[in-house]
CSV table of C-alpha atoms in Angstrom, one decimal:
chain,number,residue,atom,x,y,z
A,114,ASP,CA,28.2,4.9,-23.3
A,115,ALA,CA,26.4,3.0,-26.0
A,116,MET,CA,24.0,0.3,-24.8
A,117,ASP,CA,25.3,-3.3,-25.2
A,118,PRO,CA,22.7,-5.0,-27.5
A,119,LEU,CA,23.7,-8.5,-26.2
A,120,GLN,CA,23.5,-9.9,-29.7
A,121,ASP,CA,25.6,-12.9,-28.9
A,122,ILE,CA,23.5,-13.9,-25.9
A,123,HIS,CA,20.3,-13.4,-28.0
A,124,ALA,CA,21.7,-15.5,-30.8
A,125,GLU,CA,22.6,-18.3,-28.5
A,126,ILE,CA,19.2,-18.4,-26.9
A,127,GLN,CA,17.5,-18.3,-30.3
A,128,GLN,CA,19.6,-21.1,-31.5
A,129,VAL,CA,19.0,-23.4,-28.6
A,130,LEU,CA,15.4,-22.8,-27.5
A,131,VAL,CA,12.2,-23.2,-29.5
A,132,ASP,CA,10.0,-20.2,-30.2
A,133,GLU,CA,7.3,-21.2,-27.7
A,134,PRO,CA,8.9,-23.4,-25.0
A,135,ARG,CA,6.8,-25.1,-22.3
A,136,ALA,CA,6.4,-23.4,-19.0
A,137,LEU,CA,8.3,-26.1,-17.1
A,138,ALA,CA,11.7,-27.0,-18.5
A,139,LYS,CA,11.7,-30.5,-17.0
A,140,GLU,CA,8.6,-31.5,-19.1
A,141,GLY,CA,10.7,-31.3,-22.3
A,142,GLY,CA,9.7,-29.7,-25.6
A,143,ILE,CA,12.0,-26.7,-25.2
A,144,ILE,CA,15.2,-27.5,-27.3
A,145,ARG,CA,15.3,-27.0,-31.0
A,146,VAL,CA,16.0,-29.8,-33.5
A,147,GLY,CA,19.6,-29.9,-34.6
A,148,VAL,CA,21.1,-28.7,-31.2
A,149,SER,CA,22.0,-32.3,-30.2
A,150,ALA,CA,22.3,-35.4,-32.4
A,151,GLU,CA,21.6,-37.7,-29.5
A,152,LEU,CA,18.3,-35.8,-28.7
A,153,ASP,CA,17.2,-35.9,-32.3
A,154,GLU,CA,17.8,-39.7,-32.4
A,155,LEU,CA,15.7,-40.2,-29.2
A,156,ARG,CA,12.9,-38.0,-30.6
A,157,ALA,CA,13.0,-40.0,-33.9
A,158,ILE,CA,12.5,-43.2,-31.9
A,159,GLN,CA,9.4,-41.8,-30.4
A,160,THR,CA,8.1,-40.3,-33.6
A,161,ASN,CA,8.7,-43.3,-35.8
A,162,GLY,CA,7.3,-45.7,-33.2
A,163,SER,CA,3.7,-45.4,-34.5
A,164,GLY,CA,4.9,-46.5,-38.0
A,165,TRP,CA,6.7,-49.5,-36.6
A,166,LEU,CA,3.6,-50.5,-34.6
A,167,ALA,CA,1.4,-50.3,-37.7
A,168,ARG,CA,3.8,-52.6,-39.6
A,169,LEU,CA,4.0,-55.0,-36.7
A,170,GLU,CA,0.2,-55.2,-36.5
A,171,GLN,CA,-0.1,-56.0,-40.2
A,172,GLN,CA,2.7,-58.5,-40.0
A,173,GLU,CA,1.0,-60.4,-37.1
A,174,ARG,CA,-2.4,-60.5,-38.8
A,175,GLU,CA,-0.9,-62.1,-41.8
A,176,ARG,CA,1.2,-64.6,-39.8
A,177,THR,CA,-1.6,-65.7,-37.5
A,178,GLY,CA,-4.5,-65.3,-39.8
A,179,ILE,CA,-6.4,-63.3,-37.1
A,180,ALA,CA,-8.0,-60.4,-39.1
A,181,ASN,CA,-9.1,-58.4,-36.1
A,182,LEU,CA,-5.8,-58.6,-34.1
A,183,ARG,CA,-4.7,-55.2,-33.0
A,184,VAL,CA,-1.8,-53.5,-31.3
A,185,GLY,CA,-2.5,-51.2,-28.3
A,186,PHE,CA,-1.1,-49.4,-25.3
A,187,ASN,CA,-2.1,-48.4,-21.8
A,188,LYS,CA,-0.2,-46.8,-18.9
A,189,VAL,CA,-0.6,-49.9,-16.6
A,190,PHE,CA,0.4,-52.8,-18.9
A,191,GLY,CA,2.2,-51.0,-21.7
A,192,TYR,CA,2.1,-52.2,-25.3
A,193,TYR,CA,0.1,-55.4,-26.1
A,194,LEU,CA,-1.4,-57.5,-28.9
A,195,GLU,CA,-5.1,-58.0,-28.4
A,196,VAL,CA,-7.0,-61.1,-29.7
A,197,THR,CA,-10.7,-61.8,-29.2
A,198,LYS,CA,-11.6,-65.0,-27.4
A,199,SER,CA,-13.1,-66.5,-30.5
A,200,ASN,CA,-9.6,-66.4,-32.1
A,201,LEU,CA,-7.6,-67.7,-29.2
A,202,HIS,CA,-7.1,-71.1,-31.0
A,203,ALA,CA,-5.0,-69.3,-33.6
A,204,VAL,CA,-2.6,-67.6,-31.2
A,205,PRO,CA,1.0,-68.9,-32.0
A,206,GLN,CA,3.7,-69.9,-29.6
A,207,GLY,CA,5.7,-67.0,-28.3
A,208,TYR,CA,2.7,-65.0,-27.4
A,209,LEU,CA,2.9,-64.3,-23.6
A,210,ARG,CA,-0.4,-63.5,-21.8
A,211,ARG,CA,-0.3,-60.0,-20.3
A,212,GLN,CA,-4.0,-59.2,-19.4
A,213,THR,CA,-7.4,-61.0,-19.5
A,214,LEU,CA,-10.6,-59.2,-20.5
A,215,VAL,CA,-14.2,-60.3,-20.8
A,216,HIS,CA,-14.1,-60.7,-24.5
A,217,ALA,CA,-10.4,-60.8,-25.3
A,218,GLU,CA,-6.9,-61.6,-24.2
A,219,ARG,CA,-3.9,-59.3,-24.4
A,220,PHE,CA,-0.4,-60.7,-25.2
A,221,ILE,CA,3.1,-59.5,-25.7
A,222,THR,CA,6.0,-60.8,-27.7
A,223,ASP,CA,9.8,-60.5,-27.2
A,224,GLU,CA,9.9,-58.3,-30.2
A,225,LEU,CA,7.2,-56.0,-28.9
A,226,ARG,CA,8.8,-55.9,-25.4
A,227,ARG,CA,12.2,-54.8,-26.9
A,228,PHE,CA,10.4,-52.0,-28.8
A,229,GLU,CA,8.5,-50.9,-25.6
A,230,GLU,CA,11.7,-50.7,-23.6
A,231,LYS,CA,13.4,-48.7,-26.3
A,232,VAL,CA,10.5,-46.2,-26.8
A,233,LEU,CA,9.8,-45.6,-23.1
A,234,SER,CA,13.5,-45.3,-22.3
A,235,ALA,CA,13.8,-42.8,-25.2
A,236,ALA,CA,11.1,-40.6,-23.7
A,237,ASP,CA,12.7,-40.5,-20.3
A,238,ARG,CA,16.2,-40.0,-21.7
A,239,SER,CA,14.9,-37.2,-24.0
A,240,ARG,CA,13.4,-35.2,-21.1
A,241,LEU,CA,16.6,-35.6,-19.0
A,242,LEU,CA,18.8,-34.6,-22.0
A,243,GLU,CA,16.7,-31.5,-22.8
A,244,TYR,CA,16.9,-30.3,-19.2
A,245,GLU,CA,20.7,-30.8,-19.2
A,246,LEU,CA,21.0,-28.7,-22.4
A,247,PHE,CA,18.7,-26.1,-20.9
A,248,THR,CA,20.8,-25.8,-17.7
A,249,ARG,CA,23.9,-25.5,-19.8
A,250,LEU,CA,22.4,-22.6,-21.7
A,251,ARG,CA,21.3,-21.0,-18.4
A,252,GLU,CA,24.8,-21.2,-17.0
A,253,GLN,CA,26.2,-19.6,-20.1
A,254,VAL,CA,23.8,-16.7,-19.8
A,255,ALA,CA,24.4,-16.3,-16.1
A,256,ALA,CA,28.1,-15.9,-16.8
A,257,GLN,CA,27.2,-12.7,-18.6
A,258,ALA,CA,25.2,-11.3,-15.6
A,259,ASP,CA,27.1,-8.0,-15.4
A,260,ARG,CA,26.4,-7.2,-19.1
A,261,LEU,CA,22.8,-8.1,-18.6
A,262,ARG,CA,22.5,-5.9,-15.5
A,263,GLN,CA,24.1,-2.9,-17.2
A,264,THR,CA,21.8,-3.2,-20.2
A,265,ALA,CA,18.8,-3.7,-17.9
A,266,GLU,CA,19.7,-0.5,-16.1
A,267,VAL,CA,19.9,1.5,-19.3
A,268,LEU,CA,16.6,0.1,-20.6
A,269,GLY,CA,15.0,0.9,-17.2
A,270,THR,CA,16.2,4.5,-17.3
A,271,LEU,CA,15.0,4.8,-20.9
A,272,ASP,CA,11.6,3.3,-20.0
A,273,VAL,CA,11.2,5.8,-17.1
A,274,LEU,CA,12.2,8.8,-19.2
A,275,CYS,CA,9.9,7.7,-22.1
A,276,ALA,CA,7.0,7.2,-19.7
A,277,LEU,CA,7.5,10.6,-18.1
A,278,ALA,CA,7.8,12.3,-21.5
A,279,GLU,CA,4.6,10.6,-22.7
A,280,VAL,CA,2.6,11.5,-19.6
A,281,ALA,CA,3.9,15.1,-19.7
A,282,ALA,CA,2.9,15.5,-23.4
A,283,LYS,CA,-0.6,13.9,-22.9
A,284,LYS,CA,-1.4,15.7,-19.6
A,285,GLY,CA,0.0,19.1,-20.4
A,286,TRP,CA,2.6,19.0,-17.6
A,287,ARG,CA,5.0,22.0,-17.3
A,288,ARG,CA,8.8,22.1,-17.0
A,289,PRO,CA,9.8,23.3,-13.4
A,290,GLU,CA,12.7,25.5,-12.6
A,291,VAL,CA,15.2,23.6,-10.4
A,292,SER,CA,17.7,25.6,-8.4
A,293,GLU,CA,20.0,25.5,-5.5
A,294,GLU,CA,17.9,28.0,-3.6
A,295,TYR,CA,16.0,27.1,-0.4
A,296,GLY,CA,12.4,27.5,-1.4
A,297,VAL,CA,9.6,25.5,-3.1
A,298,ARG,CA,6.9,27.3,-5.0
A,299,ILE,CA,4.3,25.5,-6.9
A,300,ILE,CA,1.4,27.1,-8.7
A,301,GLU,CA,-1.8,25.1,-9.2
A,302,GLY,CA,-0.1,21.8,-8.5
A,303,ARG,CA,-2.0,18.5,-8.8
A,304,HIS,CA,-1.5,15.0,-7.5
A,305,PRO,CA,-0.8,12.9,-10.6
A,306,VAL,CA,-2.0,9.6,-9.3
A,307,VAL,CA,-5.2,10.9,-7.7
A,308,GLU,CA,-6.0,12.9,-10.9
A,309,ALA,CA,-5.4,9.8,-13.1
A,310,LEU,CA,-7.8,7.7,-10.9
A,311,THR,CA,-10.6,10.3,-10.4
A,312,GLY,CA,-10.4,12.1,-13.7
A,313,SER,CA,-10.5,15.5,-12.0
A,314,PHE,CA,-8.5,17.3,-9.3
A,315,VAL,CA,-8.7,20.6,-7.5
A,316,PRO,CA,-5.3,22.3,-8.0
A,317,ASN,CA,-3.5,24.0,-5.1
A,318,ASP,CA,-0.6,26.3,-4.6
A,319,LEU,CA,2.3,25.7,-2.3
A,320,SER,CA,4.9,28.2,-1.1
A,321,LEU,CA,7.7,27.3,1.3
A,322,ASP,CA,10.7,29.7,1.8
A,323,GLU,CA,13.1,30.9,4.5
A,324,SER,CA,10.5,33.1,6.0
A,325,THR,CA,7.8,30.4,6.0
A,326,HIS,CA,9.3,27.0,6.1
A,327,LEU,CA,6.7,25.1,8.2
A,328,LEU,CA,3.1,25.1,7.0
A,329,LEU,CA,0.7,24.0,9.7
A,330,LEU,CA,-2.3,22.4,7.8
A,331,THR,CA,-5.6,21.9,9.6
A,332,GLY,CA,-9.0,20.8,8.4
A,333,PRO,CA,-11.5,17.9,8.6
A,334,ASN,CA,-10.9,14.3,7.8
A,335,ALA,CA,-11.4,13.5,4.1
A,336,ALA,CA,-10.9,17.1,3.2
A,337,GLY,CA,-7.6,16.6,1.4
A,338,LYS,CA,-4.8,17.3,4.0
A,339,SER,CA,-2.9,14.1,3.5
A,340,THR,CA,-3.3,14.3,-0.3
A,341,TYR,CA,-2.0,17.8,-0.4
A,342,ALA,CA,1.1,16.9,1.7
A,343,ARG,CA,1.9,13.8,-0.3
A,344,GLN,CA,1.4,15.8,-3.5
A,345,ALA,CA,4.1,18.2,-2.4
A,346,ALA,CA,6.6,15.4,-1.8
A,347,LEU,CA,5.8,13.7,-5.1
A,348,LEU,CA,6.1,16.9,-7.1
A,349,VAL,CA,9.5,17.8,-5.5
A,350,LEU,CA,10.7,14.3,-6.2
A,351,LEU,CA,9.5,14.4,-9.9
A,352,ALA,CA,11.2,17.8,-10.4
A,353,GLN,CA,14.5,16.6,-8.9
A,354,ILE,CA,14.6,13.5,-11.2
A,355,GLY,CA,14.1,15.7,-14.3
A,356,SER,CA,10.4,15.3,-14.9
A,357,PHE,CA,7.9,17.9,-15.9
A,358,LEU,CA,5.2,18.5,-13.3
A,359,PRO,CA,1.3,18.6,-13.2
A,360,ALA,CA,1.3,22.3,-12.3
A,361,GLU,CA,1.0,25.6,-14.1
A,362,ALA,CA,4.5,26.7,-12.9
A,363,ALA,CA,7.0,25.6,-10.3
A,364,THR,CA,10.3,26.6,-8.8
A,365,VAL,CA,11.9,23.8,-6.7
A,366,GLY,CA,15.0,24.1,-4.6
A,367,VAL,CA,17.1,20.9,-4.5
A,368,VAL,CA,16.5,18.9,-1.4
A,369,ASP,CA,18.9,16.4,0.2
A,370,ARG,CA,16.2,14.0,1.5
A,371,ILE,CA,12.5,13.7,1.6
A,372,PHE,CA,11.2,12.4,4.9
A,373,THR,CA,7.6,11.2,5.4
A,374,ARG,CA,5.6,10.2,8.5
A,375,VAL,CA,2.3,9.3,7.0
A,376,GLY,CA,-0.4,6.8,7.8
A,377,ALA,CA,-0.9,4.4,10.7
A,378,ALA,CA,0.7,1.0,10.9
A,379,ASP,CA,2.0,-1.3,13.6
A,380,PHE,CA,4.8,-3.9,13.6
A,381,LEU,CA,3.4,-6.8,15.6
A,382,ALA,CA,6.3,-9.1,14.7
A,383,ARG,CA,8.6,-6.9,16.8
A,384,GLY,CA,6.0,-6.1,19.4
A,385,LEU,CA,5.7,-2.4,18.3
A,386,SER,CA,2.4,-0.6,18.6
A,387,THR,CA,1.1,2.0,16.1
A,388,PHE,CA,2.1,4.8,18.3
A,389,MET,CA,5.6,3.3,18.9
A,390,VAL,CA,6.2,3.0,15.2
A,391,GLU,CA,5.0,6.6,14.7
A,392,MET,CA,7.4,7.9,17.4
A,393,MET,CA,10.3,5.9,16.0
A,394,GLU,CA,9.8,7.3,12.5
A,395,THR,CA,9.4,10.8,13.9
A,396,ALA,CA,12.6,10.4,15.9
A,397,ASN,CA,14.5,9.3,12.8
A,398,ILE,CA,13.3,12.5,11.0
A,399,LEU,CA,14.4,14.8,13.9
A,400,ARG,CA,17.8,13.1,14.0
A,401,HIS,CA,18.6,13.2,10.3
A,402,ALA,CA,16.6,16.1,8.7
A,403,THR,CA,18.5,19.2,7.7
A,404,ALA,CA,17.6,22.7,6.5
A,405,LYS,CA,17.8,21.3,2.9
A,406,SER,CA,15.3,18.5,3.6
A,407,LEU,CA,11.6,18.2,2.8
A,408,VAL,CA,9.6,16.8,5.7
A,409,ILE,CA,6.0,15.5,5.5
A,410,LEU,CA,4.4,14.9,8.9
A,411,ASP,CA,0.8,13.7,8.9
A,412,GLU,CA,-1.1,13.8,12.2
A,413,VAL,CA,1.8,13.3,14.6
A,414,GLY,CA,0.6,12.3,18.1
A,415,ARG,CA,-2.8,10.8,17.1
A,416,GLY,CA,-1.8,7.4,18.4
A,417,THR,CA,-2.0,8.4,22.0
A,418,GLY,CA,-4.2,10.4,24.4
A,419,THR,CA,-5.2,13.9,23.3
A,420,SER,CA,-3.1,15.8,25.8
A,421,ASP,CA,0.0,13.7,25.3
A,422,GLY,CA,-0.5,13.8,21.5
A,423,GLN,CA,-0.9,17.5,21.3
A,424,ALA,CA,2.1,18.1,23.5
A,425,ILE,CA,4.3,15.8,21.3
A,426,ALA,CA,3.0,17.4,18.1
A,427,GLN,CA,3.7,20.9,19.4
A,428,ALA,CA,7.2,20.0,20.6
A,429,VAL,CA,8.0,18.4,17.2
A,430,ALA,CA,6.7,21.4,15.3
A,431,GLU,CA,8.8,23.8,17.5
A,432,ILE,CA,12.0,21.8,17.0
A,433,LEU,CA,11.5,21.6,13.2
A,434,ALA,CA,10.7,25.3,12.9
A,435,GLN,CA,13.3,26.7,15.3
A,436,GLU,CA,16.2,24.3,15.1
A,437,VAL,CA,16.1,22.1,12.0
A,438,LYS,CA,14.4,24.7,9.7
A,439,ALA,CA,13.5,22.0,7.1
A,440,LYS,CA,10.8,22.7,4.6
A,441,THR,CA,7.9,21.1,6.4
A,442,LEU,CA,4.2,20.3,5.8
A,443,PHE,CA,2.7,19.5,9.1
A,444,THR,CA,-1.0,18.3,9.1
A,445,THR,CA,-2.8,18.1,12.4
A,446,HIS,CA,-6.2,17.9,14.1
A,447,TYR,CA,-4.9,19.8,17.1
A,448,HIS,CA,-6.3,23.2,16.2
A,449,GLU,CA,-4.7,24.6,19.3
A,450,LEU,CA,-1.3,24.4,17.5
A,451,ALA,CA,-2.4,27.2,15.2
A,452,ARG,CA,-1.3,29.7,17.8
A,453,LEU,CA,2.3,28.7,17.2
A,454,ALA,CA,2.2,30.9,14.0
A,455,GLU,CA,1.8,33.9,16.3
A,456,THR,CA,4.8,33.3,18.4
A,457,ILE,CA,7.4,31.3,16.3
A,458,PRO,CA,8.9,32.8,13.1
A,459,GLY,CA,8.7,30.5,10.1
A,460,ILE,CA,5.4,28.9,10.9
A,461,ALA,CA,2.3,29.7,8.9
A,462,ASN,CA,-1.3,28.4,9.1
A,463,ALA,CA,-3.3,26.9,6.2
A,464,ARG,CA,-6.5,25.1,6.1
A,465,LEU,CA,-8.8,23.1,3.7
A,466,GLU,CA,-11.7,25.3,2.8
A,467,VAL,CA,-15.2,24.1,3.8
A,468,ARG,CA,-18.6,25.5,2.9
A,469,GLU,CA,-21.5,25.0,5.4
A,470,ASP,CA,-25.0,25.1,4.1
A,471,GLN,CA,-27.5,24.5,6.9
A,472,ASP,CA,-27.0,20.8,7.9
A,473,GLU,CA,-24.8,20.1,4.9
A,474,VAL,CA,-21.0,20.5,4.7
A,475,LYS,CA,-19.2,20.6,1.4
A,476,PHE,CA,-15.4,20.0,1.2
A,477,LEU,CA,-13.9,22.3,-1.5
A,478,TYR,CA,-10.4,20.7,-1.4
A,479,LYS,CA,-8.9,24.2,-1.7
A,480,VAL,CA,-6.0,25.2,0.6
A,481,VAL,CA,-6.3,28.7,1.9
A,482,PRO,CA,-4.5,30.8,4.6
A,483,GLY,CA,-5.6,30.5,8.2
A,484,ALA,CA,-6.5,27.8,10.7
A,485,ALA,CA,-9.6,25.6,10.7
A,486,GLN,CA,-12.1,26.1,13.5
A,487,LYS,CA,-14.0,22.8,13.3
A,488,SER,CA,-13.2,19.2,12.7
A,489,TYR,CA,-16.6,18.1,11.2
A,490,GLY,CA,-15.9,14.6,12.6
A,491,VAL,CA,-19.6,13.8,13.1
A,492,TYR,CA,-20.4,14.8,9.5
A,493,VAL,CA,-17.6,12.7,8.2
A,494,ALA,CA,-18.9,9.8,10.3
A,495,ARG,CA,-22.2,10.2,8.6
A,496,LEU,CA,-20.6,10.2,5.2
A,497,ALA,CA,-18.8,7.0,6.2
A,498,GLY,CA,-22.1,5.2,6.8
A,499,LEU,CA,-22.3,5.1,10.6
A,500,PRO,CA,-25.8,4.2,11.7
A,501,PRO,CA,-28.1,7.3,12.0
A,502,GLN,CA,-28.7,6.7,15.8
A,503,VAL,CA,-24.9,6.8,16.4
A,504,VAL,CA,-24.5,10.0,14.4
A,505,GLN,CA,-27.4,11.6,16.1
A,506,ARG,CA,-26.2,10.7,19.6
A,507,ALA,CA,-22.7,11.9,18.7
A,508,GLY,CA,-24.1,15.2,17.6
A,509,GLU,CA,-26.0,15.6,20.8
A,510,LEU,CA,-23.0,14.9,22.9
A,511,LEU,CA,-20.8,17.2,21.0
A,512,ALA,CA,-23.3,20.0,21.3
A,513,GLY,CA,-23.6,19.5,25.0
A,514,TRP,CA,-19.8,19.4,25.6
A,515,GLN,CA,-19.4,22.6,23.5
A,516,GLN,CA,-22.0,24.4,25.6
A,517,GLU,CA,-20.3,23.3,28.8
A,518,LYS,CA,-16.9,24.5,27.5
A,519,GLU,CA,-18.4,27.9,26.5
A,520,ARG,CA,-20.1,28.3,29.9
A,521,THR,CA,-16.8,27.5,31.6
A,522,ALA,CA,-14.9,29.9,29.4
A,523,LEU,CA,-17.4,32.7,30.2
A,524,GLY,CA,-17.1,32.1,34.0
A,525,THR,CA,-20.8,31.6,34.7
A,526,ASP,CA,-20.2,29.5,37.8
A,527,GLY,CA,-21.4,31.9,40.4
A,528,GLU,CA,-19.1,34.8,39.6
A,529,THR,CA,-20.9,38.1,40.1
A,530,GLY,CA,-18.1,40.7,40.3
A,531,ASP,CA,-18.9,41.4,43.9
A,532,SER,CA,-15.9,40.6,46.2
A,533,GLY,CA,-18.1,39.5,49.1
A,534,GLU,CA,-20.3,37.3,46.9
A,535,SER,CA,-17.2,35.9,45.3
A,536,SER,CA,-15.8,35.1,48.6
A,537,ARG,CA,-19.0,33.4,49.6
A,538,SER,CA,-19.1,31.4,46.4
A,539,GLY,CA,-15.7,30.0,47.2
A,540,LYS,CA,-17.4,27.9,49.8
A,541,TYR,CA,-21.0,27.8,48.6
A,542,GLY,CA,-22.7,26.9,45.3
A,543,ALA,CA,-25.3,29.0,43.5
A,544,ASN,CA,-28.1,27.5,45.6
A,545,GLY,CA,-26.5,28.8,48.8
A,546,ARG,CA,-25.5,25.3,50.0
A,547,PRO,CA,-21.8,24.4,50.6
A,548,ALA,CA,-20.1,23.6,47.2
A,549,ALA,CA,-18.7,20.4,48.5
A,550,GLN,CA,-22.2,19.3,49.6
A,551,THR,CA,-23.5,20.1,46.1
A,552,VAL,CA,-20.9,17.9,44.4
A,553,LEU,CA,-21.5,15.1,46.9
A,554,GLU,CA,-25.2,15.2,46.3
A,555,ARG,CA,-24.7,15.1,42.5
A,556,LEU,CA,-22.4,12.1,42.9
A,557,LEU,CA,-25.1,10.3,45.0
A,558,GLN,CA,-27.6,10.8,42.2
A,559,ILE,CA,-25.5,8.8,39.7
A,560,ASP,CA,-26.3,5.1,39.1
A,561,PRO,CA,-23.0,3.6,37.8
A,562,LEU,CA,-24.7,0.4,36.6
A,563,HIS,CA,-26.9,2.4,34.2
A,564,THR,CA,-24.4,5.0,33.1
A,565,THR,CA,-22.9,4.8,29.6
A,566,PRO,CA,-19.3,5.7,29.0
A,567,LEU,CA,-20.4,8.8,27.2
A,568,ASP,CA,-22.8,9.8,29.9
A,569,ALA,CA,-20.0,9.3,32.4
A,570,LEU,CA,-17.7,11.7,30.4
A,571,VAL,CA,-20.5,14.4,30.5
A,572,LEU,CA,-21.0,13.9,34.3
A,573,LEU,CA,-17.2,14.1,34.8
A,574,ALA,CA,-17.1,17.3,32.9
A,575,GLU,CA,-19.9,18.7,34.9
A,576,LEU,CA,-18.3,17.9,38.3
A,577,LYS,CA,-15.0,19.2,37.1
A,578,LYS,CA,-16.6,22.5,36.1
A,579,LEU,CA,-18.2,22.8,39.6
A,580,ALA,CA,-14.8,22.1,41.2
A,581,GLU,CA,-12.9,24.5,38.9
A,582,GLY,CA,-15.6,27.2,39.4
A,583,THR,CA,-15.4,26.8,43.2
A,584,GLU,CA,-11.6,27.0,43.3
A,585,ARG,CA,-11.6,30.1,41.0
A,586,ASN,CA,-14.1,31.9,43.1
A,587,LYS,CA,-12.2,31.0,46.2
A,588,VAL,CA,-9.0,32.6,44.8
A,589,LYS,CA,-10.9,35.7,43.8
A,590,GLY,CA,-12.4,36.0,47.2
A,591,GLU,CA,-9.0,35.7,48.9
A,592,ARG,CA,-7.7,38.6,46.7
């Protein structure tokens, strides 16, 4: 349908309002001359008042013979006739004293009082009448709200289409192929907003189909996981509304909904923690997503403890991959989830590529197949500006914990391969003393008042290792 140009409404507004009305309608100065005869008369009274005052001043000078008599006005006393004290003897009857000054007296006459009432009343009445005319016009326009709304919607759509066309032409965007098929395939896609803000962007491919519908994305913080996931949702949305895309090529299957669980936020007004909000949003996705949906899940489970978070993240990934089968981008720091790709059809691993050069780490922002092996959290902390002593201490602790984990994994806690020795190690430590006594002695060496939380974690890991090694050797000995 043709757009309603609203010419009648435009003409009415043009006829009533001045070209540059004041910001506040109640201040006046917004209605054109000729709209209201009464308003024009009130304005004439105010405009012509200065001429009348000049004539009055000349008239009174001639009548009284006071050459320096003058007419004035102030906000406190209004209009007045001012006479210097040296000429007070010439003041005629009918002059009523209004104000006394050091060198003069100020008077008013009945004629001047009538003029004052007329002018001041005209100013107030003029403002009230202007606002009345303005509200009348406003009601007339409001009565055409449906027409205005329809035209606004047409103009809004046209504005969006023109903006998308302009960006596509300037940035070299390509037309995607939109189909009813399941998959999404994007070649060298870019995030349009990040690219516009930074001036450059590393393009990445994306491929989701019926054989690989959940992409498990791992990698360090600040390496680009969230940007990649959001980029996918944004490009699918742009394609589905008819826009060209910042990509070399794209084939996009129509989706029924786009679900996102991104970022961390609480809802204190309702007493909801960050984790509770995260779980509520995830629950909504699991209840309403279908095989035709696109799901973006960013770091599910990070708002709680590591074990709980990992368990929740894995359970959500399993349901999405095996039951819902929605096209899903699932970013996570739980690298252990990468093994799901080995056991569950439809899950594939991808990671953000990182280059290590001695003590330096470079994020390449390139998505490649496979799972990440490190988080580089300490390096990112250094980039964020944490004090050097904190970064150094974190690096030392991390190295120590990794060594402990490796020793535990290799089974170096007294296992020798000899059944008799293994049996003996079930009750005794490496030093030949009973294992329980060794643990007790280590506990007695600890000073709780001078142990930092991080030191306590290291000690706890050490004691746990001793206990696990003792129990493992005991089982082997019993076999």
